């Protein structure tokens, strides 16, 4: 995957996500823009989706489901879950492609209080 700043990185996918992308790639071959290096193509043989188009699509699907969602919410959720379950901060930085601990603090801050309370309960109350 090519990320921000044209940095290339490997991403890890679960089994179900890998299967879904495999099915999509087989269908994608019939699209008039199948030659594009971009992964996500527009419907009805439209051009590849832009970052803004993907943002809008995810937001719209969230609205339809009654959930406030945007692409970075997935990163926040992943980062919070990783740290909440005791994941290593250095490993999280590597998985997210961060080179600065500042990013770790930014993404970890959104749920730091929740994690601190859970840790307290586990240590002090044996939960």
mmCIF file of C-alpha atoms in Angstrom:
data_model
loop_
_atom_site.group_PDB
_atom_site.id
_atom_site.type_symbol
_atom_site.label_atom_id
_atom_site.label_comp_id
_atom_site.label_asym_id
_atom_site.label_seq_id
_atom_site.Cartn_x
_atom_site.Cartn_y
_atom_site.Cartn_z
ATOM 1 C CA UNK A 1 0.000 0.000 0.000
ATOM 2 C CA UNK A 2 1.184 3.517 -0.699
ATOM 3 C CA UNK A 3 0.399 5.841 2.181
ATOM 4 C CA UNK A 4 0.787 9.491 3.026
ATOM 5 C CA UNK A 5 3.978 11.004 1.652
ATOM 6 C CA UNK A 6 4.123 8.192 -0.916
ATOM 7 C CA UNK A 7 5.505 5.858 1.752
ATOM 8 C CA UNK A 8 5.072 2.228 0.808
ATOM 9 C CA UNK A 9 4.057 -0.159 3.553
ATOM 10 C CA UNK A 10 2.687 -3.625 4.017
ATOM 11 C CA UNK A 11 -0.698 -3.987 5.645
ATOM 12 C CA UNK A 12 -2.063 -7.012 7.437
ATOM 13 C CA UNK A 13 -5.516 -8.240 6.506
ATOM 14 C CA UNK A 14 -7.674 -10.757 8.276
ATOM 15 C CA UNK A 15 -8.944 -13.812 6.436
ATOM 16 C CA UNK A 16 -12.411 -12.404 5.675
ATOM 17 C CA UNK A 17 -11.039 -9.083 4.429
ATOM 18 C CA UNK A 18 -8.538 -10.887 2.188
ATOM 19 C CA UNK A 19 -11.329 -13.048 0.724
ATOM 20 C CA UNK A 20 -13.514 -9.989 0.067
ATOM 21 C CA UNK A 21 -10.677 -8.150 -1.683
ATOM 22 C CA UNK A 22 -9.882 -11.256 -3.734
ATOM 23 C CA UNK A 23 -13.511 -11.398 -4.932
ATOM 24 C CA UNK A 24 -13.445 -7.659 -5.672
ATOM 25 C CA UNK A 25 -10.220 -7.963 -7.685
ATOM 26 C CA UNK A 26 -11.753 -10.691 -9.846
ATOM 27 C CA UNK A 27 -14.770 -8.477 -10.614
ATOM 28 C CA UNK A 28 -12.573 -5.408 -11.025
ATOM 29 C CA UNK A 29 -10.872 -7.000 -14.035
ATOM 30 C CA UNK A 30 -14.005 -6.304 -16.108
ATOM 31 C CA UNK A 31 -13.984 -2.560 -15.303
ATOM 32 C CA UNK A 32 -12.884 -0.123 -18.018
ATOM 33 C CA UNK A 33 -10.262 1.291 -15.600
ATOM 34 C CA UNK A 34 -8.972 -2.129 -14.520
ATOM 35 C CA UNK A 35 -5.482 -1.100 -15.674
ATOM 36 C CA UNK A 36 -5.352 1.637 -13.003
ATOM 37 C CA UNK A 37 -2.936 1.092 -10.111
ATOM 38 C CA UNK A 38 -5.617 2.507 -7.773
ATOM 39 C CA UNK A 39 -7.477 -0.213 -5.890
ATOM 40 C CA UNK A 40 -10.967 1.265 -5.666
ATOM 41 C CA UNK A 41 -12.755 2.022 -8.923
ATOM 42 C CA UNK A 42 -15.949 3.992 -9.386
ATOM 43 C CA UNK A 43 -19.226 2.249 -10.123
ATOM 44 C CA UNK A 44 -20.641 2.127 -13.657
ATOM 45 C CA UNK A 45 -17.134 2.140 -15.179
ATOM 46 C CA UNK A 46 -16.264 5.508 -13.649
ATOM 47 C CA UNK A 47 -12.707 6.565 -12.866
ATOM 48 C CA UNK A 48 -10.821 5.342 -9.794
ATOM 49 C CA UNK A 49 -12.075 6.742 -6.518
ATOM 50 C CA UNK A 50 -10.231 9.654 -4.938
ATOM 51 C CA UNK A 51 -9.435 9.887 -1.230
ATOM 52 C CA UNK A 52 -12.320 12.339 -0.895
ATOM 53 C CA UNK A 53 -14.660 9.967 -2.734
ATOM 54 C CA UNK A 54 -13.749 7.130 -0.375
ATOM 55 C CA UNK A 55 -14.291 9.432 2.624
ATOM 56 C CA UNK A 56 -17.735 10.411 1.323
ATOM 57 C CA UNK A 57 -18.696 6.805 0.605
ATOM 58 C CA UNK A 58 -17.730 5.621 4.094
ATOM 59 C CA UNK A 59 -19.495 8.587 5.723
ATOM 60 C CA UNK A 60 -22.630 7.928 3.669
ATOM 61 C CA UNK A 61 -22.678 4.242 4.607
ATOM 62 C CA UNK A 62 -22.308 5.252 8.244
ATOM 63 C CA UNK A 63 -25.229 7.661 7.933
ATOM 64 C CA UNK A 64 -27.349 4.876 6.429
ATOM 65 C CA UNK A 65 -26.480 2.657 9.403
ATOM 66 C CA UNK A 66 -27.025 5.440 11.933
ATOM 67 C CA UNK A 67 -23.339 5.516 12.894
ATOM 68 C CA UNK A 68 -20.955 8.469 12.756
ATOM 69 C CA UNK A 69 -17.942 7.117 10.896
ATOM 70 C CA UNK A 70 -15.037 8.371 8.828
ATOM 71 C CA UNK A 71 -11.886 6.578 7.633
ATOM 72 C CA UNK A 72 -9.643 7.769 10.471
ATOM 73 C CA UNK A 73 -12.120 6.481 13.024
ATOM 74 C CA UNK A 74 -10.978 2.989 12.009
ATOM 75 C CA UNK A 75 -7.359 3.921 12.836
ATOM 76 C CA UNK A 76 -8.417 5.376 16.176
ATOM 77 C CA UNK A 77 -10.423 2.249 17.001
ATOM 78 C CA UNK A 78 -7.588 -0.074 15.981
ATOM 79 C CA UNK A 79 -5.026 1.924 17.969
ATOM 80 C CA UNK A 80 -7.228 2.107 21.063
ATOM 81 C CA UNK A 81 -8.039 -1.614 20.904
ATOM 82 C CA UNK A 82 -4.375 -2.508 20.397
ATOM 83 C CA UNK A 83 -3.242 -0.518 23.428
ATOM 84 C CA UNK A 84 -6.258 -1.541 25.531
ATOM 85 C CA UNK A 85 -5.415 -5.211 25.007
ATOM 86 C CA UNK A 86 -1.817 -4.626 26.067
ATOM 87 C CA UNK A 87 -0.235 -4.281 22.638
ATOM 88 C CA UNK A 88 3.264 -2.835 22.439
ATOM 89 C CA UNK A 89 3.462 0.851 21.483
ATOM 90 C CA UNK A 90 6.467 0.281 19.194
ATOM 91 C CA UNK A 91 4.607 -2.455 17.330
ATOM 92 C CA UNK A 92 1.577 -0.179 16.970
ATOM 93 C CA UNK A 93 3.783 2.541 15.496
ATOM 94 C CA UNK A 94 5.192 0.043 12.996
ATOM 95 C CA UNK A 95 1.773 -1.315 12.010
ATOM 96 C CA UNK A 96 0.385 2.191 11.488
ATOM 97 C CA UNK A 97 3.483 3.404 9.633
ATOM 98 C CA UNK A 98 4.272 6.119 12.176
ATOM 99 C CA UNK A 99 7.816 7.351 12.615
ATOM 100 C CA UNK A 100 7.008 9.878 15.321
ATOM 101 C CA UNK A 101 5.835 9.092 18.872
ATOM 102 C CA UNK A 102 3.684 12.207 18.483
ATOM 103 C CA UNK A 103 1.285 10.205 16.318
ATOM 104 C CA UNK A 104 1.112 7.517 18.991
ATOM 105 C CA UNK A 105 0.148 10.131 21.580
ATOM 106 C CA UNK A 106 -2.436 11.674 19.253
ATOM 107 C CA UNK A 107 -4.160 8.413 18.374
ATOM 108 C CA UNK A 108 -3.806 6.971 21.865
ATOM 109 C CA UNK A 109 -5.201 10.074 23.572
ATOM 110 C CA UNK A 110 -8.748 9.534 22.353
ATOM 111 C CA UNK A 111 -9.214 6.616 24.748
ATOM 112 C CA UNK A 112 -6.375 7.062 27.246
ATOM 113 C CA UNK A 113 -8.798 7.705 30.114
ATOM 114 C CA UNK A 114 -10.771 4.525 29.388
ATOM 115 C CA UNK A 115 -7.576 2.456 29.290
ATOM 116 C CA UNK A 116 -6.320 4.006 32.545
ATOM 117 C CA UNK A 117 -9.581 3.151 34.337
ATOM 118 C CA UNK A 118 -9.535 -0.432 33.028
ATOM 119 C CA UNK A 119 -5.932 -0.848 34.116
ATOM 120 C CA UNK A 120 -6.812 0.529 37.537
ATOM 121 C CA UNK A 121 -9.715 -1.915 37.874
ATOM 122 C CA UNK A 122 -7.524 -4.835 36.800
ATOM 123 C CA UNK A 123 -4.700 -3.957 39.207
ATOM 124 C CA UNK A 124 -6.645 -2.688 42.204
ATOM 125 C CA UNK A 125 -9.792 -4.790 41.995
ATOM 126 C CA UNK A 126 -8.428 -7.941 40.411
ATOM 127 C CA UNK A 127 -10.737 -7.647 37.392
#
